[in-house]
Structure formats: structure tokens, C-alpha cells
CSV table of C-alpha atoms and ligand atoms in Angstrom, one decimal:
chain,number,residue,atom,x,y,z
F,877,MET,CA,65.8,10.3,46.6
F,878,GLY,CA,67.0,7.0,45.1
F,879,TYR,CA,63.5,5.7,44.3
F,880,SER,CA,60.8,7.2,42.1
F,881,PHE,CA,58.4,9.5,43.9
F,882,LYS,CA,55.7,6.9,44.0
F,883,THR,CA,57.8,4.3,45.7
F,884,PHE,CA,59.4,6.8,48.1
F,885,LEU,CA,55.9,7.9,49.3
F,886,LYS,CA,55.0,4.3,50.3
F,887,HIS,CA,58.3,3.3,51.9
F,888,THR,CA,59.4,6.4,53.7
F,889,ALA,CA,59.0,7.1,57.5
F,890,LYS,CA,58.8,3.6,58.6
F,891,ASP,CA,59.4,3.3,62.3
F,892,PHE,CA,61.8,0.5,62.8
F,893,TYR,CA,62.1,1.2,66.5
F,894,ASN,CA,58.6,0.0,67.4
F,895,GLN,CA,58.2,-2.0,64.2
F,896,SER,CA,55.1,-0.1,63.1
F,897,VAL,CA,54.7,0.8,59.5
F,898,ASN,CA,54.1,4.5,60.4
F,899,PRO,CA,56.0,6.7,62.9
F,900,PRO,CA,54.2,6.9,66.2
F,901,VAL,CA,52.6,10.2,67.3
F,902,VAL,CA,55.0,11.7,69.9
F,903,ARG,CA,53.3,14.4,71.9
F,904,ALA,CA,55.4,16.5,74.1
F,905,SER,CA,56.0,19.9,75.6
F,906,THR,CA,58.6,19.1,78.3
F,907,ILE,CA,61.5,16.9,77.3
F,908,LEU,CA,63.5,15.3,80.1
F,909,PHE,CA,67.3,14.9,79.9
F,910,LYS,CA,70.0,13.0,81.9
F,911,SER,CA,71.9,16.2,82.8
F,912,LEU,CA,72.0,19.9,82.1
F,913,ASN,CA,75.0,19.2,79.9
F,914,ASP,CA,72.8,16.9,77.9
F,915,ILE,CA,70.3,19.8,77.3
F,916,ARG,CA,73.0,22.1,76.1
F,917,LYS,CA,74.4,19.5,73.7
F,918,THR,CA,70.9,18.8,72.3
F,919,GLN,CA,70.3,22.6,71.7
F,920,LYS,CA,73.5,22.8,69.7
F,921,ARG,CA,72.6,19.7,67.7
F,922,HIS,CA,69.1,21.1,67.0
F,923,LEU,CA,70.5,24.3,65.6
F,924,LYS,CA,72.7,22.3,63.2
F,925,ASP,CA,70.1,19.8,62.1
F,926,PRO,CA,66.6,21.0,62.9
F,927,THR,CA,64.9,17.7,61.9
F,928,GLY,CA,67.6,15.3,63.2
F,929,GLY,CA,65.5,14.2,66.2
F,930,HIS,CA,67.2,16.7,68.6
F,931,PHE,CA,64.7,18.8,70.6
F,932,ASP,CA,64.7,20.4,74.0
F,933,TYR,CA,61.1,21.6,74.0
F,934,GLY,CA,57.9,20.7,72.2
F,935,ARG,CA,58.0,23.9,70.1
F,936,GLN,CA,61.0,22.5,68.2
F,937,GLY,CA,58.8,19.6,67.1
F,938,THR,CA,59.0,16.0,68.0
F,939,SER,CA,60.1,12.9,66.1
F,940,THR,CA,56.6,12.9,64.3
F,941,THR,CA,56.9,16.4,62.9
F,942,HIS,CA,60.6,15.8,62.1
F,943,ALA,CA,59.6,12.7,60.1
F,944,LEU,CA,57.2,14.7,58.0
F,945,SER,CA,59.7,17.5,57.5
F,946,LYS,CA,62.3,15.1,56.3
F,947,ILE,CA,59.8,13.4,53.8
F,948,LEU,CA,58.8,16.8,52.4
F,949,THR,CA,62.4,18.0,52.1
F,950,LYS,CA,63.0,15.0,49.8
F,951,LEU,CA,59.8,15.4,47.8
F,952,GLU,CA,60.5,19.1,47.3
F,953,GLU,CA,64.2,18.4,46.6
F,954,SER,CA,64.8,21.4,48.8
F,955,TYR,CA,67.4,22.3,51.5
F,956,HIS,CA,64.8,22.1,54.3
F,957,VAL,CA,61.0,22.2,54.9
F,958,PHE,CA,59.4,24.2,57.8
F,959,LEU,CA,56.0,23.1,59.0
F,960,THR,CA,53.3,25.5,60.1
F,961,PRO,CA,49.8,25.0,61.6
F,962,THR,CA,48.0,26.1,58.4
F,963,GLY,CA,48.9,26.7,54.8
F,964,PHE,CA,48.4,30.4,55.3
F,965,GLY,CA,50.9,30.3,58.2
F,966,SER,CA,53.5,29.3,55.6
F,967,VAL,CA,52.6,32.2,53.4
F,968,PHE,CA,53.0,34.5,56.4
F,969,LEU,CA,56.3,32.9,57.5
F,970,ALA,CA,57.8,33.2,54.0
F,971,MET,CA,57.1,36.9,53.9
F,972,PHE,CA,57.9,37.6,57.6
F,973,SER,CA,61.3,35.9,57.1
F,974,VAL,CA,62.6,38.3,54.5
F,975,VAL,CA,60.5,41.4,54.3
F,976,ARG,CA,61.1,44.4,56.5
F,977,PRO,CA,59.6,47.9,57.0
F,978,GLY,CA,60.5,50.2,54.0
F,979,ASP,CA,60.6,47.2,51.6
F,980,GLU,CA,58.4,46.7,48.6
F,981,ILE,CA,57.1,43.4,47.4
F,982,LEU,CA,55.7,42.3,44.0
F,983,VAL,CA,52.7,40.0,44.2
F,984,SER,CA,50.9,38.2,41.4
F,985,ASP,CA,47.5,39.9,41.0
F,986,PRO,CA,45.2,36.8,41.3
F,987,VAL,CA,46.6,35.6,44.7
F,988,TYR,CA,44.5,33.7,47.2
F,989,SER,CA,42.4,36.4,48.9
F,990,PRO,CA,43.9,36.2,52.5
F,991,THR,CA,47.4,36.7,50.8
F,992,ARG,CA,45.9,39.7,49.0
F,993,ILE,CA,44.6,41.2,52.3
F,994,LEU,CA,47.9,40.5,54.1
F,995,THR,CA,50.0,42.2,51.4
F,996,GLN,CA,47.6,44.9,50.2
F,997,ASP,CA,46.2,46.1,53.6
F,998,PHE,CA,47.9,44.6,56.6
F,999,PHE,CA,51.5,45.3,55.4
F,1000,LYS,CA,50.7,49.0,55.1
F,1001,ASP,CA,50.8,49.3,58.9
F,1002,PHE,CA,54.4,48.2,58.7
F,1003,ASN,CA,55.4,50.5,55.9
F,1004,ILE,CA,55.7,47.6,53.4
F,1005,LYS,CA,54.3,48.4,50.0
F,1006,ALA,CA,52.8,45.7,47.8
F,1007,ILE,CA,52.6,46.2,44.0
F,1008,PHE,CA,50.5,43.7,42.1
F,1009,TYR,CA,51.7,42.5,38.7
F,1010,ASN,CA,49.7,41.1,35.8
F,1011,PRO,CA,50.4,37.3,35.5
F,1012,ARG,CA,49.8,37.6,31.7
F,1013,ASP,CA,52.2,40.5,31.2
F,1014,LEU,CA,55.5,40.2,33.0
F,1015,SER,CA,56.5,43.7,31.9
F,1016,THR,CA,54.3,44.9,34.8
F,1017,LEU,CA,56.6,42.9,37.1
F,1018,LYS,CA,59.9,44.1,35.5
F,1019,ASN,CA,58.8,47.7,35.3
F,1020,ASN,CA,57.8,47.9,38.9
F,1021,ILE,CA,61.1,46.7,40.4
F,1022,THR,CA,62.9,49.4,42.5
F,1023,LYS,CA,65.9,49.4,44.8
F,1024,LYS,CA,63.4,48.7,47.6
F,1025,THR,CA,62.0,45.5,46.0
F,1026,LYS,CA,62.7,42.6,48.4
F,1027,LEU,CA,60.4,39.8,47.4
F,1028,ILE,CA,58.5,38.5,44.4
F,1029,PHE,CA,55.5,36.4,45.5
F,1030,VAL,CA,54.0,34.1,42.9
F,1031,GLU,CA,50.9,32.0,43.1
F,1032,ASN,CA,50.6,29.6,40.2
F,1033,PRO,CA,48.0,29.2,38.8
F,1034,GLY,CA,46.1,32.3,39.9
F,1035,SER,CA,43.4,31.7,42.5
F,1036,ASN,CA,40.0,31.3,40.8
F,1037,THR,CA,41.1,32.6,37.4
F,1038,PHE,CA,43.9,30.0,36.8
F,1039,GLU,CA,46.4,32.0,34.8
F,1040,PHE,CA,49.7,30.1,34.3
F,1041,GLN,CA,52.9,32.2,34.4
F,1042,ASP,CA,56.3,32.0,32.8
F,1043,LEU,CA,58.1,30.9,36.0
F,1044,SER,CA,61.7,30.7,34.7
F,1045,LYS,CA,61.4,34.2,33.4
F,1046,ILE,CA,60.3,35.5,36.8
F,1047,ILE,CA,63.2,33.7,38.5
F,1048,SER,CA,65.7,35.1,36.0
F,1049,ILE,CA,64.3,38.7,36.5
F,1050,ALA,CA,64.6,38.2,40.3
F,1051,LYS,CA,68.1,36.8,40.2
F,1052,LYS,CA,69.3,39.7,38.0
F,1053,ASN,CA,67.9,42.1,40.6
F,1054,LYS,CA,68.9,40.1,43.7
F,1055,ILE,CA,65.3,39.8,44.8
F,1056,PHE,CA,64.0,36.9,46.9
F,1057,THR,CA,61.3,34.7,45.3
F,1058,ALA,CA,58.5,32.6,46.8
F,1059,MET,CA,55.8,30.5,45.1
F,1060,ASP,CA,52.5,29.2,46.4
F,1061,ASN,CA,52.5,25.7,44.9
F,1062,THR,CA,49.4,24.3,46.6
F,1063,TRP,CA,47.6,23.6,43.3
F,1064,GLY,CA,50.5,21.6,41.7
F,1065,THR,CA,52.3,20.2,44.8
F,1066,PRO,CA,55.8,18.9,44.2
F,1067,TYR,CA,54.3,15.8,42.5
F,1068,PHE,CA,53.7,18.0,39.5
F,1069,LEU,CA,56.2,20.8,39.9
F,1070,LYS,CA,59.2,21.4,42.2
F,1071,PRO,CA,59.7,25.2,42.6
F,1072,ILE,CA,63.0,25.0,44.5
F,1073,LYS,CA,64.5,22.9,41.8
F,1074,LEU,CA,63.4,25.5,39.3
F,1075,GLY,CA,65.1,28.3,41.2
F,1076,PHE,CA,62.6,29.7,43.7
F,1077,ASP,CA,64.0,30.5,47.1
F,1078,MET,CA,60.8,29.4,48.9
F,1079,ALA,CA,57.8,27.1,48.0
F,1080,ILE,CA,54.6,26.9,49.9
F,1081,VAL,CA,52.1,24.1,50.0
F,1082,SER,CA,48.9,24.1,52.1
F,1083,ALA,CA,49.1,20.6,53.5
F,1084,THR,CA,45.4,21.0,54.3
F,1085,LYS,CA,44.7,20.2,50.6
F,1086,TYR,CA,46.2,17.3,48.7
F,1087,TYR,CA,48.9,16.3,51.2
F,1088,SER,CA,46.3,15.3,53.8
F,1089,GLY,CA,43.7,14.6,51.2
F,1090,HIS,CA,40.9,13.8,53.6
F,1091,SER,CA,39.5,17.2,54.7
F,1092,ASP,CA,40.2,16.5,58.3
F,1093,VAL,CA,43.4,18.4,59.1
F,1094,MET,CA,45.1,21.7,58.6
F,1095,GLY,CA,48.8,22.3,57.9
F,1096,GLY,CA,51.4,24.2,55.8
F,1097,SER,CA,54.8,23.4,54.4
F,1098,LEU,CA,57.4,26.0,53.5
F,1099,ALA,CA,60.3,24.5,51.5
F,1100,VAL,CA,63.5,26.6,51.3
F,1101,ASN,CA,66.9,26.6,49.6
F,1102,LYS,CA,70.1,27.2,51.4
F,1103,ARG,CA,70.1,30.9,50.7
F,1104,VAL,CA,67.1,31.7,52.8
F,1105,PHE,CA,67.3,28.9,55.3
F,1106,LYS,CA,68.8,31.0,58.1
F,1107,PHE,CA,66.3,33.9,57.6
F,1108,VAL,CA,63.3,31.5,57.9
F,1109,GLN,CA,64.8,29.6,60.8
F,1110,ARG,CA,65.1,32.8,62.7
F,1111,ALA,CA,61.6,34.0,61.9
F,1112,GLU,CA,60.1,30.5,62.6
F,1113,LYS,CA,61.8,30.5,66.1
F,1114,ILE,CA,60.4,33.9,67.0
F,1115,SER,CA,56.9,33.3,65.5
F,1116,GLY,CA,56.0,30.1,67.3
F,1117,LEU,CA,54.4,28.9,64.0
F,1118,ARG,CA,54.8,25.1,64.4
F,1119,MET,CA,52.7,22.2,63.4
F,1120,GLY,CA,51.5,19.7,66.1
F,1121,PRO,CA,52.4,16.0,66.0
F,1122,ASP,CA,48.8,14.7,65.5
F,1123,ASP,CA,48.4,16.9,62.4
F,1124,ALA,CA,51.9,15.7,61.1
F,1125,TYR,CA,50.8,12.1,61.6
F,1126,LEU,CA,47.6,12.6,59.5
F,1127,ILE,CA,49.6,14.4,56.8
F,1128,ILE,CA,52.1,11.6,56.6
F,1129,ARG,CA,49.2,9.1,56.3
F,1130,GLY,CA,47.7,11.2,53.5
F,1131,LEU,CA,51.0,11.5,51.7
F,1132,ARG,CA,51.2,7.7,51.1
F,1133,THR,CA,48.5,8.1,48.5
F,1134,LEU,CA,49.2,11.6,47.2
F,1135,ASP,CA,50.4,10.3,43.8
F,1136,THR,CA,47.4,7.9,43.4
F,1137,ARG,CA,44.9,10.5,44.3
F,1138,LEU,CA,46.4,13.2,42.2
F,1139,ASP,CA,46.5,10.9,39.1
F,1140,ARG,CA,42.8,10.2,39.6
F,1141,HIS,CA,41.9,13.8,40.3
F,1142,GLU,CA,43.6,14.7,37.0
F,1143,ILE,CA,41.8,12.0,35.0
F,1144,ASN,CA,38.4,13.0,36.5
F,1145,THR,CA,39.0,16.7,36.1
F,1146,LYS,CA,39.9,16.4,32.4
F,1147,LYS,CA,36.7,14.4,31.7
F,1148,ILE,CA,34.6,17.1,33.5
F,1149,ALA,CA,36.5,19.9,31.7
F,1150,SER,CA,35.8,18.4,28.3
F,1151,PHE,CA,32.2,17.9,29.1
F,1152,LEU,CA,31.7,21.5,30.4
F,1153,ASN,CA,33.7,23.0,27.5
F,1154,ILE,CA,30.9,22.4,25.0
F,1155,HIS,CA,28.4,24.5,27.0
F,1156,LYS,CA,28.1,27.8,25.2
F,1157,LYS,CA,27.9,30.0,28.2
F,1158,ILE,CA,30.9,28.4,30.0
F,1159,THR,CA,34.7,29.0,29.5
F,1160,VAL,CA,36.6,26.3,31.4
F,1161,LEU,CA,39.6,27.7,33.3
F,1162,TYR,CA,41.9,24.6,33.3
F,1163,PRO,CA,45.0,23.8,31.4
F,1164,PHE,CA,43.6,21.3,28.9
F,1165,LYS,CA,43.0,23.3,25.7
F,1166,LYS,CA,46.1,22.9,23.4
F,1167,GLY,CA,47.2,26.1,21.7
F,1168,THR,CA,46.1,28.4,24.5
F,1169,LYS,CA,48.8,30.4,26.3
F,1170,ASP,CA,47.9,28.9,29.7
F,1171,TYR,CA,48.2,25.4,28.3
F,1172,LYS,CA,51.7,26.2,26.9
F,1173,MET,CA,52.9,27.6,30.2
F,1174,TRP,CA,51.4,24.7,32.1
F,1175,LYS,CA,53.0,22.2,29.7
F,1176,LYS,CA,56.4,24.0,30.0
F,1177,TYR,CA,56.6,23.5,33.8
F,1178,TYR,CA,54.1,20.9,35.1
F,1179,LYS,CA,54.0,17.1,34.9
F,1180,GLY,CA,50.3,17.0,35.5
F,1181,SER,CA,47.3,19.0,36.7
F,1182,SER,CA,45.2,18.7,39.8
F,1183,GLY,CA,41.5,18.8,40.5
F,1184,LEU,CA,40.8,22.5,41.0
F,1185,MET,CA,39.3,24.4,38.1
F,1186,GLY,CA,37.3,27.6,37.4
F,1187,LEU,CA,34.2,28.1,35.2
F,1188,LYS,CA,33.7,31.5,33.7
F,1189,ILE,CA,30.0,31.7,33.1
F,1190,LYS,CA,28.4,34.4,31.0
F,1191,SER,CA,25.0,35.3,32.2
F,1192,LYS,CA,23.0,38.5,32.8
F,1193,ASN,CA,21.1,36.6,35.5
F,1194,LYS,CA,23.5,36.4,38.5
F,1195,ILE,CA,20.9,34.6,40.7
F,1196,SER,CA,20.8,31.8,38.1
F,1197,ILE,CA,24.5,31.0,38.9
F,1198,ASP,CA,23.6,30.5,42.5
F,1199,ARG,CA,20.7,28.2,41.4
F,1200,PHE,CA,23.1,26.2,39.3
F,1201,VAL,CA,25.5,25.6,42.2
F,1202,ASN,CA,22.7,25.1,44.8
F,1203,SER,CA,21.1,22.4,42.7
F,1204,LEU,CA,24.3,20.2,42.5
F,1205,LYS,CA,23.8,17.1,44.6
F,1206,LEU,CA,27.3,15.5,44.6
F,1207,PHE,CA,29.2,18.7,45.1
F,1208,GLY,CA,29.5,20.1,48.6
F,1209,TYR,CA,29.3,23.8,49.2
F,1210,GLY,CA,32.2,24.7,51.4
F,1211,TYR,CA,35.7,26.2,51.6
F,1212,SER,CA,39.0,24.5,50.9
F,1213,TRP,CA,39.7,21.8,48.3
F,1214,GLY,CA,42.2,19.0,47.8
F,1215,GLY,CA,40.2,16.4,49.7
F,1216,PHE,CA,38.7,13.2,48.2
F,1217,GLU,CA,35.3,14.9,47.6
F,1218,SER,CA,33.9,17.3,45.0
F,1219,LEU,CA,33.1,20.9,46.0
F,1220,ALA,CA,31.5,23.9,44.3
F,1221,LEU,CA,31.5,27.6,45.1
F,1222,HIS,CA,30.2,30.7,43.4
F,1223,GLN,CA,33.2,33.0,44.0
F,1224,LYS,CA,32.5,36.7,44.4
F,1225,ILE,CA,36.0,37.7,43.3
F,1226,LYS,CA,35.1,41.2,42.4
F,1227,GLU,CA,34.4,41.7,46.1
F,1228,GLN,CA,37.6,40.0,47.3
F,1229,GLY,CA,40.3,42.7,47.2
F,1230,LYS,CA,40.8,45.2,44.4
F,1231,ARG,CA,42.2,43.0,41.6
F,1232,LYS,CA,43.9,45.4,39.1
F,1233,TYR,CA,44.1,43.0,36.2
F,1234,LEU,CA,40.9,41.1,36.6
F,1235,ASN,CA,39.6,40.3,33.1
F,1236,LEU,CA,35.9,39.8,34.0
F,1237,SER,CA,33.0,41.7,32.5
F,1238,LYS,CA,29.8,42.7,34.5
F,1239,ASP,CA,28.0,39.6,33.1
F,1240,GLU,CA,30.7,37.1,33.7
F,1241,HIS,CA,30.8,35.0,36.9
F,1242,ILE,CA,33.3,32.6,38.4
F,1243,VAL,CA,32.3,29.2,39.8
F,1244,ARG,CA,35.1,27.2,41.3
F,1245,LEU,CA,34.9,23.4,41.2
F,1246,HIS,CA,37.0,20.9,43.0
F,1247,ILE,CA,36.7,17.6,41.2
F,1248,GLY,CA,37.0,14.7,43.7
F,1249,LEU,CA,37.5,11.0,43.4
F,1250,GLU,CA,33.9,10.0,42.8
F,1251,ASP,CA,32.9,8.2,39.5
F,1252,PRO,CA,33.2,11.0,36.9
F,1253,LYS,CA,30.1,9.7,35.1
F,1254,ASP,CA,28.0,10.5,38.2
F,1255,LEU,CA,29.6,13.9,38.5
F,1256,ILE,CA,28.8,14.6,34.8
F,1257,ASN,CA,25.2,13.5,35.3
F,1258,ASP,CA,24.9,15.8,38.4
F,1259,LEU,CA,26.3,18.7,36.4
F,1260,LYS,CA,24.1,17.9,33.4
F,1261,SER,CA,20.9,18.2,35.5
F,1262,SER,CA,22.0,21.5,37.1
F,1263,LEU,CA,23.3,23.3,34.0
F,1264,LYS,CA,19.7,24.0,32.9
F,1265,PHE,CA,19.5,26.6,35.8
F,1266,ILE,CA,22.0,28.8,34.1
F,1267,LYS,CA,19.9,31.5,32.3
X,1861,PLP,C1,46.3,28.7,47.0
X,1861,PLP,C2,46.1,28.6,48.5
X,1861,PLP,N1,47.2,28.9,49.2
X,1861,PLP,C3,47.1,28.9,50.6
X,1861,PLP,C4,45.9,28.5,51.2
X,1861,PLP,C5,45.9,28.5,52.7
X,1861,PLP,O1,45.9,27.3,53.2
X,1861,PLP,P1,45.2,26.9,54.6
X,1861,PLP,O2,43.7,26.9,54.4
X,1861,PLP,O3,45.7,25.6,55.0
X,1861,PLP,O4,45.6,28.0,55.6
X,1861,PLP,C6,44.8,28.2,50.4
X,1861,PLP,C7,43.5,27.8,51.1
X,1861,PLP,O5,42.5,27.7,50.5
X,1861,PLP,C8,44.9,28.3,49.0
X,1861,PLP,O6,43.8,28.0,48.2
């Protein structure tokens, strides 16, 4: 990269041609050429260098999407980054690229619920079997490997329950058994952890979250190493999963402040986590308690922590959990996260897929908080006045 991550984000993708600080939004379906020979040359160049500014049709991207792909390739320290219209599109593309009928895949038990539905249910129609492993006990990963295992899919930390896994151990098991690996790194982003550098074949980030940062765009990024590049390139071509230039522009704009925002999310979230930690009915699911296994695993791999956390709340009165969330004034109730604003959801995770290793009793409930960039004092005051509803 040459510069530090922070400097690189500010100085990359300048458009010297029209002298603007940011690359222009180039929208195109048809591209015109000087001759048929010119088209053929461009097609060859595109295959060799997919983000080198060579395209014969809008589905191969335009200079705007190529600029974003190049920035992310550097941030990820990967061989290449493919861009998809949503984060989930990148999850789908990663699997679609390497998994075939008759294969088995190992998936961490607490994955994002659409990833669960895709692997647990939808893949059955294609004779692909998903086996879910316990993120806290990697013997359940090792012992379920068969000759048919094609891919290990990791999401770290686990959605809603925030378990942190021993990532190098997973990579070493996969390498020994010649199995592909993919990691959903939306929580950490390459600002805090670079999965390809660590040894994963593929790394997914939902650009909808921290990359864009402003809750007004959707996108996904799939970083790959050289080993899987050809597989993903083939699947991408056939799937038509491509990000549009307007979305790419907004994501480039968001990336300029990725580091600044994430640093602030981390500071705010630690303050809120410490405040909530003293409540006797609440267990905070966030890597800030020294001595815990999750903290050790987080510390081993991550340079920082983002703004998404879980609260495990013990209460026989389920309705009181809804009351607590509903009475928050500064937290919006809505899906997604990673924007500048705080959000809260009472997650019905027992109803989302059949998690095998879910460690949650009948009287325990999960509230997911995204801690935004507001003044943490105001967020704490808001929480303070709502906590009384938990019975
Ligand atoms: C961990 C994780 N991965 C992937 C996705 C999917 O991203 P998108 O909403 O951009 O499709 C989400 C969305 O919430 C997520 O939380």
C-alpha cells in the first residue's frame, strides 16, 4: 500500500483526468469502440485485468466500480475484490463459485440468518449438505470433515451471540484437508482484520454497513486470493451479480472516513458496554472483558472492535424486553447496522433457523444494539431511562 491505511483512504481514487477529488460516476450499458478489432482487444484485456479500465459492456463495470474494486483490493491486501449489489450477494457468490451438487459445507452455527437459510434449506434442492459447527468447540468442525467437504464458511463474530473463533486453527484444518475457506468479515472490516492475509481464500464484507456508513446504499465486496480467483471470476460472469456505479460512488465516499468512524464507534461502544455490564440482568456480548475466551480470541486477531453488540437479558417477562427497546428514544428500530446512527432490535433468534449450539435458556433474550456516532453520554442517559422496563 505504501501509506498507512488512514492516509490511503483519503488519497486514493483521485480523478486526475477531470481534476475532481473523487472519481466521476460513469453510467453505461453500451460502450462504443472505434472498430470491431478494438472490441476484441478490450475483451482480452478485461479478462487479464478485470479492474484495469477495460470493459466492453456495462455488466463488466465502469471506471467507477473499477476504482472501488482497486481500493478494496489494496485495503484487503487480497488478489482481487469482486463487487456485488448487496452483501448477501457476496455470500452467495462465494458459495456458488466453489460448491457443487454432492458437496458438503461446514458453516459456523451462529451465521447471519439468510446465510443459515441458504445453506440449511435452499442448498438441499441442489444436493449440497450443510453441517453446522460449534464456534466454541472446533472439534465439531474437525470431526465433521469428510471427503465431500468443499468449503468452510466462517462468520466472525457470530451473528447476535458474538462468539469469537480461533481463526488460524480453522485455516490450518482447512489447508490440511484441502478445503476452501470463506469468512464473513462485515463486523470487523479489513480496518480491524484482514482475512486473506491470515490465510482465508475468500473474505466478505457487506458494504451496506461500515463501508458506506450512511445507511443509504447497499453493496457487497468479495475479496479473494489467487487460488480461487478463476472460480469466482467464472461464477461472477454467469451470475450477473454486479454493483452499479452510483452505489460504488457512494461507497467510495463513505470509505474516506471508515477509519475515523470505526475509531469513534469503538470508543462509544466500549463506554456503553461498561455501563450496561453493571446491570444484574444483562450479559454484554462484546469483546471487552479481559480474561474471557471471546476477549482472548478477539485480541489474538483484531486491531479493534466495531459498534455492534449483543445483550443477553435474563427475564421471565418477555414482553418487558420489547418495552425496554420500544422506550428507547435515540435508538432507531430497524434492520441493518454500520451507519452513523444507533439502532436496537429484540432478536427472536430461537425462531431464526435451528441453531444447534445456541446457548440460551427459556428466560434469556437477545437485544442487538448498534452504537452510533452520537454523544455516548446521551445514549447512556437514554438507556438509563429505559432499563427500568426490564422486569
Ligand atoms: C454479518 C452480515 N453479513 C452479511 C449481511 C448481508 O448484507 P446486505 O444486507 O448488504 O445484503 C448482513 C446484513 O445484515 C450481515 O449482518
